[in-house]
Coordinates of C-alpha atoms in Angstrom, one line a residue:
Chain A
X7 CA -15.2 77.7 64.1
X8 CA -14.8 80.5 61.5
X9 CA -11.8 80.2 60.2
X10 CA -11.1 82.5 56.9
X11 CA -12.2 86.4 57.5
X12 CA -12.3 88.9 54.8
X13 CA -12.6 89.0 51.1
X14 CA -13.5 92.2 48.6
X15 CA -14.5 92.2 44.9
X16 CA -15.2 95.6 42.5
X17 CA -16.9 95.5 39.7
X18 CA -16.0 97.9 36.5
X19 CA -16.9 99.1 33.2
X20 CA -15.4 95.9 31.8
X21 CA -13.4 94.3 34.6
X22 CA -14.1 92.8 38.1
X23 CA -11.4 92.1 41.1
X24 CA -11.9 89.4 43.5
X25 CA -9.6 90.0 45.9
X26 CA -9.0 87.8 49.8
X27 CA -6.4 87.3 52.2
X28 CA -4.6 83.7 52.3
X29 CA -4.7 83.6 56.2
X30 CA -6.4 80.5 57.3
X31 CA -7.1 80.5 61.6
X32 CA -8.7 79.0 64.4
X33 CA -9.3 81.1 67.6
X34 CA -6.3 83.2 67.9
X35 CA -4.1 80.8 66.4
X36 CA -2.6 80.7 62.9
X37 CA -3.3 77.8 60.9
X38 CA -1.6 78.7 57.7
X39 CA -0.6 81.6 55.8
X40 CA -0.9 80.6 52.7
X41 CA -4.6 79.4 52.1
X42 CA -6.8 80.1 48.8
X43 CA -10.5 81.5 49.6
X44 CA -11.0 82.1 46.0
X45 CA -12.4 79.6 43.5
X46 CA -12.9 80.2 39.8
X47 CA -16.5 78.6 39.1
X48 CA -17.0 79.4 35.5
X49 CA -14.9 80.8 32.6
X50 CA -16.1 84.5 33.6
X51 CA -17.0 83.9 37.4
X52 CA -15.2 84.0 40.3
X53 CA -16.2 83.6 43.8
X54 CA -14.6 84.4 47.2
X55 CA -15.8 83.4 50.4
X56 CA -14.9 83.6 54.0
X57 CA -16.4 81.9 57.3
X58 CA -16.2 77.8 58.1
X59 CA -13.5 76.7 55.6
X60 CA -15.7 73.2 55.2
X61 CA -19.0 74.2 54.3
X62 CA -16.8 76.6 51.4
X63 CA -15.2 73.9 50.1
X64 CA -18.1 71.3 50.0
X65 CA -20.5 74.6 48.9
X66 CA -17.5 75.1 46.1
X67 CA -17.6 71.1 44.7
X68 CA -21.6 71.8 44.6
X69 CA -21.1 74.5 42.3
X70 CA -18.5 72.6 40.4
X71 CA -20.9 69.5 39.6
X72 CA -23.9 71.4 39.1
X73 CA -21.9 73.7 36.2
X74 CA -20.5 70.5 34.8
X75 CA -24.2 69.4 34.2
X76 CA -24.8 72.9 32.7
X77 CA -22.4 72.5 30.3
X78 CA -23.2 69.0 29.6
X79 CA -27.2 70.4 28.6
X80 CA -26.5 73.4 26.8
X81 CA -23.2 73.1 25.3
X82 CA -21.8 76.5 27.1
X83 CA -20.2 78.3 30.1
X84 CA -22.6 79.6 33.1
X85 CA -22.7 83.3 32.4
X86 CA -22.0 85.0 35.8
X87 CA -26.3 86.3 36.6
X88 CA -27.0 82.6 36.2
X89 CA -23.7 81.2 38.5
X90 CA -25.2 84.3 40.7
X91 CA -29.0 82.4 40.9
X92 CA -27.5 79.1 41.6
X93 CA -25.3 79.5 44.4
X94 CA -28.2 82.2 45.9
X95 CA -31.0 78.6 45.6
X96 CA -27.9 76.3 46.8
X97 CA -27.6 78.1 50.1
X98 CA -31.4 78.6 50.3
X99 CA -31.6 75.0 50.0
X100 CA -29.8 74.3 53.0
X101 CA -31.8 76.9 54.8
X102 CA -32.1 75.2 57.8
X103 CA -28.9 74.0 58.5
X104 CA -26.8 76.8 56.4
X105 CA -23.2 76.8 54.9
X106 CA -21.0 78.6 57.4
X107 CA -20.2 80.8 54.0
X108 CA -20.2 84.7 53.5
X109 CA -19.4 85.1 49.5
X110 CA -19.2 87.4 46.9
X111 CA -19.7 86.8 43.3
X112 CA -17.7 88.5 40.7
X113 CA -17.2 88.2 37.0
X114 CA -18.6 89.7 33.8
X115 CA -22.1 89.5 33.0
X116 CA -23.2 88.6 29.3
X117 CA -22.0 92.2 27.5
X118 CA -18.7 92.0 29.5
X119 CA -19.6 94.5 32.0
X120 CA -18.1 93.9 35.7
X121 CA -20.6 92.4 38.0
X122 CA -20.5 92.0 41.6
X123 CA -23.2 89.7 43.9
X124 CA -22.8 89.9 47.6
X125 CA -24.9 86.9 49.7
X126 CA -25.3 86.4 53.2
X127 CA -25.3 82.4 54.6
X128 CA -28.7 81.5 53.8
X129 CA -29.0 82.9 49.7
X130 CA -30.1 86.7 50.0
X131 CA -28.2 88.2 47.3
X132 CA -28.0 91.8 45.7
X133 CA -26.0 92.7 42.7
X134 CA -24.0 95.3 43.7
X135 CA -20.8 97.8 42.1
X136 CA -18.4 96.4 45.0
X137 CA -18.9 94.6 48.7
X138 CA -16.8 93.0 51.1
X139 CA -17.9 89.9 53.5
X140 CA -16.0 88.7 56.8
X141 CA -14.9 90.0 59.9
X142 CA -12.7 92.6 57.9
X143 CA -15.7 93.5 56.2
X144 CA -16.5 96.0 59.0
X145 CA -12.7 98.0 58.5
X146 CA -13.0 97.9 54.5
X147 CA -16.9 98.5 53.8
X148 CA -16.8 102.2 55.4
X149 CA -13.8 102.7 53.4
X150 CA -15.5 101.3 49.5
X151 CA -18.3 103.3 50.3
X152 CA -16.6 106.6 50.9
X153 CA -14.3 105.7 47.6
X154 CA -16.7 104.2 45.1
X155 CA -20.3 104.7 46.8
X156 CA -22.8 105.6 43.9
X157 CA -25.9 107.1 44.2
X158 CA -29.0 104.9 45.4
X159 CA -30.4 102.6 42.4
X160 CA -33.6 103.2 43.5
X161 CA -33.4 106.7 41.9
X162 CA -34.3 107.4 38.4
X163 CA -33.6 107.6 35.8
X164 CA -31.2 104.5 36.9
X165 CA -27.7 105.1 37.4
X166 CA -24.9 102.5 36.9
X167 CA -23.7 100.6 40.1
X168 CA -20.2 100.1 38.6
X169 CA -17.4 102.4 39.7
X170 CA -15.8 104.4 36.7
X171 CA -12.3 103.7 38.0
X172 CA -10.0 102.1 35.7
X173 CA -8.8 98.5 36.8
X174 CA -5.6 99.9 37.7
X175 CA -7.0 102.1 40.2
X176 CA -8.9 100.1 41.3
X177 CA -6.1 97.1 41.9
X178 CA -4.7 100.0 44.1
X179 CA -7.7 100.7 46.2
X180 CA -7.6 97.0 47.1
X181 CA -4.7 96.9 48.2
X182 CA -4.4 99.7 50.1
X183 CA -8.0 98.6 51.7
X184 CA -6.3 94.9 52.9
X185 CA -3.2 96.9 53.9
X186 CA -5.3 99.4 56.5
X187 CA -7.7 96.1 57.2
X188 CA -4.6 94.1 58.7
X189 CA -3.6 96.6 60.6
X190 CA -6.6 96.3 62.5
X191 CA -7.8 92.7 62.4
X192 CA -6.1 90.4 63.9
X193 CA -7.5 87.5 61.2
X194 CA -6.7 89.4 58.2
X195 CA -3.2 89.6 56.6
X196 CA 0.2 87.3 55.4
X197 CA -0.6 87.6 51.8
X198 CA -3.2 89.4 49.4
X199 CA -4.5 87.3 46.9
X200 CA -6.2 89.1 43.7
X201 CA -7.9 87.6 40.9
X202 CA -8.4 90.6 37.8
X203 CA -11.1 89.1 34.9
X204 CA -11.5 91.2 32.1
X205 CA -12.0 90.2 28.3
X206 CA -8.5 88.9 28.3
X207 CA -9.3 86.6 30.6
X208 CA -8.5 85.9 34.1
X209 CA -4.8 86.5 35.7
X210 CA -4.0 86.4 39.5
X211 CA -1.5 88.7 41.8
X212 CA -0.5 88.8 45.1
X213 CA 0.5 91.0 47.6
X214 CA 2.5 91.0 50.9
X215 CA 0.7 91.6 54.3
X216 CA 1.4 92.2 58.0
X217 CA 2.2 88.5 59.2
X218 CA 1.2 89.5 62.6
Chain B
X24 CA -34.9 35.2 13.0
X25 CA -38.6 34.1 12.7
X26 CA -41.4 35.5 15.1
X27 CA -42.2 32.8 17.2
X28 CA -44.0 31.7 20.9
X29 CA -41.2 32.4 22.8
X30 CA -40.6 35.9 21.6
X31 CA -43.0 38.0 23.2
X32 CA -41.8 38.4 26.3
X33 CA -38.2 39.6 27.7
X34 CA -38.4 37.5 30.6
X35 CA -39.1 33.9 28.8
X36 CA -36.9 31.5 27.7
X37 CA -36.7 29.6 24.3
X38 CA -36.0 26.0 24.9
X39 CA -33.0 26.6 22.9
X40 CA -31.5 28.9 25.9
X41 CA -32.3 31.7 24.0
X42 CA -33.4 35.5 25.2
X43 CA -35.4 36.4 22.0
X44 CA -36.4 40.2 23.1
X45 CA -32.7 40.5 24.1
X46 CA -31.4 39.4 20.6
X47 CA -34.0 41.7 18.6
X48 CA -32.8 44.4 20.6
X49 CA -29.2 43.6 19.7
X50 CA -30.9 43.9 15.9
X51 CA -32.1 47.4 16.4
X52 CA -28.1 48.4 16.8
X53 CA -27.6 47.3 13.6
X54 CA -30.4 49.0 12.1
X55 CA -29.0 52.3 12.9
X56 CA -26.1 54.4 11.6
X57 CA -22.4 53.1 11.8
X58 CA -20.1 54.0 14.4
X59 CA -16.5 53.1 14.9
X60 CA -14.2 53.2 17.5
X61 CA -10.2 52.5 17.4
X62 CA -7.3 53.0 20.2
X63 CA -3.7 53.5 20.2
X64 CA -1.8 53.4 24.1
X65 CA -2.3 56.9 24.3
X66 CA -5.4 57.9 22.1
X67 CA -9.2 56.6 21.5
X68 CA -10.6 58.2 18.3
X69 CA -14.5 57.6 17.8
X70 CA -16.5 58.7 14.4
X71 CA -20.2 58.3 13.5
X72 CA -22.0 58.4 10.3
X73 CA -24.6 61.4 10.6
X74 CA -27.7 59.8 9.9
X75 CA -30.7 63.0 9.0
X76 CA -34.6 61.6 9.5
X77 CA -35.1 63.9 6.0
X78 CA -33.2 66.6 3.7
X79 CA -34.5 68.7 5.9
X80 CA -33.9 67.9 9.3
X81 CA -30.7 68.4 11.4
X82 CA -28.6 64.9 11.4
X83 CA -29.1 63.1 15.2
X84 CA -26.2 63.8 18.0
X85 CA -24.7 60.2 18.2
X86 CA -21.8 61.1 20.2
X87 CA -21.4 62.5 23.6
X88 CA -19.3 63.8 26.0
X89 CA -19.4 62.1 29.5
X90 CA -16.6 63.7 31.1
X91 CA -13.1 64.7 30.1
X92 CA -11.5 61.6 29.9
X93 CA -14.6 60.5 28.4
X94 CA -16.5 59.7 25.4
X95 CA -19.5 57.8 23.9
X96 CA -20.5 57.1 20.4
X97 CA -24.1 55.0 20.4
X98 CA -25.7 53.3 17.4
X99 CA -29.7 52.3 17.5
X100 CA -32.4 54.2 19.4
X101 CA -30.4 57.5 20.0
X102 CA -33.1 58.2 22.7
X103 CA -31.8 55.0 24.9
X104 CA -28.7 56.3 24.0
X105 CA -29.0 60.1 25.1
X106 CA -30.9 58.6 28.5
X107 CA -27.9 56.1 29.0
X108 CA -25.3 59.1 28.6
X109 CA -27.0 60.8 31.3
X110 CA -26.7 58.6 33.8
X111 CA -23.1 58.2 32.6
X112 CA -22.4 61.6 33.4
X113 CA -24.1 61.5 36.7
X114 CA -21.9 58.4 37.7
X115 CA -18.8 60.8 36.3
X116 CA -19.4 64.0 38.2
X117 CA -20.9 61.7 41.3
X118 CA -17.5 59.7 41.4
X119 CA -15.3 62.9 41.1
X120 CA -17.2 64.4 44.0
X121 CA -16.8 61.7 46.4
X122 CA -13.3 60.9 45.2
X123 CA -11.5 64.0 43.8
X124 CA -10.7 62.1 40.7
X125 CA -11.9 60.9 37.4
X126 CA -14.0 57.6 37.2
X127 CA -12.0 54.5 35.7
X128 CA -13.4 53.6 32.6
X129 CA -13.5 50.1 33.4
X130 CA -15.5 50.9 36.7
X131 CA -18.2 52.9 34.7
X132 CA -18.6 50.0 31.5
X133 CA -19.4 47.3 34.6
X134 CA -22.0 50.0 35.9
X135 CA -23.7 50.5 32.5
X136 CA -23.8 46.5 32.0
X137 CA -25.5 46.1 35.4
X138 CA -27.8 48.6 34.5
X139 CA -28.9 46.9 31.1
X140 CA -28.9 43.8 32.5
X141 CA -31.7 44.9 34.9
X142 CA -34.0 45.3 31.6
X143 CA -33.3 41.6 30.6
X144 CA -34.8 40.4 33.8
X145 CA -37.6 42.4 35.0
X146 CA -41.2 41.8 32.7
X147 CA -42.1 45.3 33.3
X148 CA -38.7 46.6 31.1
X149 CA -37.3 46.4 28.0
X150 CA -33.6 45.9 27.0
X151 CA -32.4 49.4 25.9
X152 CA -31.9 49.4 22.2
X153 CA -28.9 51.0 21.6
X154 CA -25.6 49.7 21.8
X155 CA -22.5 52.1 23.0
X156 CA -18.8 52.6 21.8
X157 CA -17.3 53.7 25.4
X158 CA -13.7 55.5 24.7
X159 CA -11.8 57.2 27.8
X160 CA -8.3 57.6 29.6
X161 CA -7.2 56.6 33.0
X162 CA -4.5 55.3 34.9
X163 CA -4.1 52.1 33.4
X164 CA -4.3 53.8 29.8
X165 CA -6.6 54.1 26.6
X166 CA -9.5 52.2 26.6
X167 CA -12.1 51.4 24.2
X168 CA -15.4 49.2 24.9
X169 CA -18.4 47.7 23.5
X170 CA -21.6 47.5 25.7
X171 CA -24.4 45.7 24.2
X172 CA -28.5 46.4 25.3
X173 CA -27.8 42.2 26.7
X174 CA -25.6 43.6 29.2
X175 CA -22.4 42.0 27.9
X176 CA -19.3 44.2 27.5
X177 CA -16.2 43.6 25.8
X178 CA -12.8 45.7 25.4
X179 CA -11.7 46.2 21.7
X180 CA -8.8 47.5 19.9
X181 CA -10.8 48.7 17.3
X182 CA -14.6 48.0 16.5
X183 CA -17.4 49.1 14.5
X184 CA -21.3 49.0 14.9
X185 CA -24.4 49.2 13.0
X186 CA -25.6 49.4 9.3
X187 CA -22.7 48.5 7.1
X188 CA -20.6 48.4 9.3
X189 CA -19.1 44.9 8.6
X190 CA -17.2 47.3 5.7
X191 CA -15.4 48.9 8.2
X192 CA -14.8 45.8 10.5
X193 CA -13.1 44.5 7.4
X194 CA -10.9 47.7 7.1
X195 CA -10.2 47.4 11.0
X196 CA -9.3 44.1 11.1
X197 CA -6.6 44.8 8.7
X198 CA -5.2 47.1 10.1
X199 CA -5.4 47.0 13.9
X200 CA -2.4 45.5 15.1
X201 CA -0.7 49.1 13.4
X202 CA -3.0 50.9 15.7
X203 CA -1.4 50.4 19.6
X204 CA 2.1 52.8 17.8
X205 CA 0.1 54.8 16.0
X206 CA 0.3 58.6 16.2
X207 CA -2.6 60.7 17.0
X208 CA -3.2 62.1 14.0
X209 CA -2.6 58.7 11.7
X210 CA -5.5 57.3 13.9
X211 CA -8.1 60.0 12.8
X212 CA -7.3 58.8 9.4
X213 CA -7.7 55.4 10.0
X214 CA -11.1 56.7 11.6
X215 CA -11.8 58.2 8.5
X216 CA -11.1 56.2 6.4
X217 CA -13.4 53.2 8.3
X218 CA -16.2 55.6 8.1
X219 CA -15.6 56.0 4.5
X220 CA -15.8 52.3 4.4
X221 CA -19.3 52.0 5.1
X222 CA -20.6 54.7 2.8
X223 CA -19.8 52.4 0.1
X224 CA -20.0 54.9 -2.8
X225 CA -21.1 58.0 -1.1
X226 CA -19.1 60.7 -1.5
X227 CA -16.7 61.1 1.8
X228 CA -17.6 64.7 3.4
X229 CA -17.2 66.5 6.9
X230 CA -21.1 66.8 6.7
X231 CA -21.6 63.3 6.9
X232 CA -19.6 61.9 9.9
X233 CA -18.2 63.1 13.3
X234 CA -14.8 62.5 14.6
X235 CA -14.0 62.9 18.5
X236 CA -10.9 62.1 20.3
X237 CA -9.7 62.1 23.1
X238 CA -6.3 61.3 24.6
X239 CA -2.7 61.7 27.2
X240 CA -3.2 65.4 27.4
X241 CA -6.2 65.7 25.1
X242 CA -9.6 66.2 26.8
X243 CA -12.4 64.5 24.8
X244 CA -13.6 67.0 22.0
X245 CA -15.5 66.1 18.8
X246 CA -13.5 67.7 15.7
X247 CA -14.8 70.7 14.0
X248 CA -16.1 70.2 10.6
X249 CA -12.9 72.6 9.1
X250 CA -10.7 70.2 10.3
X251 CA -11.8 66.9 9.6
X252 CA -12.8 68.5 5.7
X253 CA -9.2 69.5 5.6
X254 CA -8.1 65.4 6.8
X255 CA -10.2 64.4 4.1
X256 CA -9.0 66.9 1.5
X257 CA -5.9 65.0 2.0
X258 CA -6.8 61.6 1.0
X259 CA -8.2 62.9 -1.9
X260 CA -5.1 64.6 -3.1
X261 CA -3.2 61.2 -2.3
X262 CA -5.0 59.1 -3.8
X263 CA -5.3 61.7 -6.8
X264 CA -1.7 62.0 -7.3
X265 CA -0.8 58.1 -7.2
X266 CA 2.6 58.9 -5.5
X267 CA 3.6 58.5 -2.3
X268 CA 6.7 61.0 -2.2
X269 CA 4.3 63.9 -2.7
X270 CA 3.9 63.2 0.6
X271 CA 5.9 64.4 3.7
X272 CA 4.7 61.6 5.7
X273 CA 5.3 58.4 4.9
X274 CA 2.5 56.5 6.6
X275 CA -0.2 58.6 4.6
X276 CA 1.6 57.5 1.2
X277 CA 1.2 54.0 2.4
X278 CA -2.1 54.9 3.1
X279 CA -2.8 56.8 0.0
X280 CA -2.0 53.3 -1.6
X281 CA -4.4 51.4 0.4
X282 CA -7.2 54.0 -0.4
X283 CA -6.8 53.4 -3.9
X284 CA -6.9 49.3 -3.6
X285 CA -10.1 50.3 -1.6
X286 CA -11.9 52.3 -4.2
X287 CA -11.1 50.1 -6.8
X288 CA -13.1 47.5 -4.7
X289 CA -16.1 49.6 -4.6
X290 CA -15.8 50.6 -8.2
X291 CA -14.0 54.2 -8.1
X292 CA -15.9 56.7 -6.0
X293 CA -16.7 59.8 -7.3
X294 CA -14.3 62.2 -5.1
X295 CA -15.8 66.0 -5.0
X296 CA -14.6 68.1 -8.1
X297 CA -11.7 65.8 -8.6
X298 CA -11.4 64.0 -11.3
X299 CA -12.3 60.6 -11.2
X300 CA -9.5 58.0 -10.1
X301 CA -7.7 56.6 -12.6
X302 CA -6.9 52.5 -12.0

């Protein structure tokens, strides 16, 4: 049933990548190489997802109509915390028959810091300096945490979760992350798909993978 | 109309045929603050007067967005109006849901009429008081309607509702059969202009009306103050100068022309820190 397996997102001092493969499959067949996980859900927000490529979309058009009523009521874009709170009560709210859907949330939070929430199907989230979700997950997270682990915010005084790489390194790290990840995985790989917000505003690149 | 026996209810007939409750809410439109509407094939402009309670207050939000293709201006109890523009928007973002594309305009008028019709037959209700200027895009191209707290609906070229607005139908009527051609920005003027028509005397200024628009290409927006003060800045010096060539377009001079036959029906306005027009 899964059918879309690994996606990644950094969060920086004042940029966030989203980054997932485009490799959509069923078993250990291909169904297309050339499939979009990611879905822009605000102005500064961005989320990726992988698992059941249903529940994501019909989770996605959720999102879409409740931040059109947003905007309607007060006049403005979801900043990324509040796009965070939503989708955590949306997938609580189906608690008992969940969306198939690991995501991560990334964007820039109200001063135009990076920000990064990573769920699990049923709403737990955390906000976080980087995560990964999907069956890749297991090959890249070991990797981000020897790269960019930081030190526990439960300590004091707190520390920041963001990584103090610029964006170009760390546009590199996840590349070379998706590169070692395909290697590996049989359901990650064909293309990379990266989506870079930063005050700018929001630009996408891609990247070859293995195709096998 | 007189208060009589067969007014007190919404759900009793006069022996004339008549639906008394209906028709006094159809009054309370016209007791509220004018709001026009006009279309060309590609574009529906809308404009409001603002209408403040006191020099003190904020002015009421008479126009609203219901989705991108489209927009609402109401005149009468802006509280039926702001309820009734949420349900529009529900129906919108409902219908795009279901169907991955936007709700035709047409579709959405017929839903509203049901809905007010519901409040001319039940004796628990009453008729919603507002009446709605419905502008928006779709396949079949630029609409504008009229739905009335009866539960009638009609499609319009160009309309206008509430107080003093009969100044404006006047200007409309005139005019209309220029509209279908007319460019995008020549419409806004016309909207202007209409607006201007039922402030009979008052001084024309961004403050006092809202312009929204929303066309082939254009997602509905209301107009920032800046630019519909600069729109009007532009009559003024037309009509100032008396001369058409000054000009670049010609439609404006034309216009220019008209604005002055206008103010010398309502007696020369005052236009702000101009001097007064000369006739």
């Amino acid at each position: 049933m899964e059918n879309c397996r690994s996606c990644v997102a950094i969060a920086g001092a004042d940029y966030c990548v989203i980054a997932a493969d485009t490799r959509m499959s069923t078993g250990y067949n291909i169904l297309t190489r050339d499939y979009s996980k990611i879905c822009k859900l605000a102005d500064k927000c961005v989320m990726a997802s992988s698992g059941f490529q249903a529940d994501v979309r019909a989770l996605q058009k959720q999102l879409a109509a409740r931040h059109l009523i947003y905007q309607h009521q007060h006049n403005k874009q979801m900043s990324c915390p509040a796009m965070a709170q939503l989708l955590s009560n949306t997938l609580y709210y189906k608690r008992f028959f969940p969306y198939y859907s690991f995501n991560v949330l990334g964007g820039l939070d109200n001063e135009g810091k990076g920000c990064v929430f990573t769920y699990d199907a049923v709403g737990s989230y955390e906000k976080v300096g980087y995560s990964s979700q999907g069956s890749g997950s297991t090959l890249i997270m070991p990797f981000l945490d020897n790269q960019l682990k930081s030190p526990s915010p439960l300590l004091l005084p707190a520390q920041d979760a963001v990584t103090p790489l610029v964006e170009a390194e760390a546009i590199d790290l996840v590349k070379t992350v998706f590169a070692s990840a395909s290697e590996r995985d049989i359901y990650t790989g064909d293309k990379l798909e990266l989506v870079i917000i930063n005050a700018a505003g929001i630009r996408r690149e891609y990247m070859e993978l293995r195709k096998d | 109309m007189f208060r009589n026996q067969y007014d007190t209810d919404v759900t009793t007939w006069s022996p004339a045929g008549r639906l008394f409750q209906v028709e006094y809410a159809m009054e309370a439109v016209k007791q509220g603050s004018a709001a026009i509407g006009l279309r060309s094939k590609t574009h529906v402009v809308l404009g409001c007067v603002n209408k403040a309670n006191s020099e003190l207050s904020s002015h009421q939000k008479k126009i609203f967005k219901v989705d991108d293709h489209i927009g609402v201006a109401i005149a009468g109890l802006t509280a039926d109006g702001r309820v009734l523009s949420r349900y529009m928007r529900n129906e919108c973002i409902n219908y795009s849901f279901t169907y991955e594309s936007p709700l035709p305009v047409g579709r959405l008028v017929v839903q509203l009429a049901d809905k007010a019709q519901v409040c001319t037959q039940r004796s628990w209700k009453r008729p919603y008081g507002v009446g709605l200027l419905v502008a928006g895009l779709d396949e079949s191209g630029a609409h504008l309607y009229y739905n009335c707290p009866s539960g009638n609906y009609f499609e319009y070229q160009a309309f206008a509702i509430g107080s003093r607005s009969q100044a404006a139908k006047t200007y409309l009527e005139r005019r209309f059969e220029n509209f279908t051609d007319s460019s995008r920005d020549d419409l806004v003027k016309d909207a202007i202009t209409a607006i201007r028509e039922t402030l009979q005397g008052e001084t024309l200024k961004s403050s006092i009306c809202t312009i929204a628009v929303v066309g082939v290409g254009e997602p509905f927006h209301v107009l920032d103050q800046g630019t519909v003060q600069q729109i009007i800045d532009t009559f003024e010096i037309a009509a100032e100068q008396e001369d058409p060539a000054t000009e670049p377009d010609a439609a404006t001079g034309q216009e220019a022309a008209t604005e002055q036959g206008t103010a010398a029906d309502q007696g020369g306005s005052t236009d702000e820190g101009a001097a007064p027009m000369d006739i």
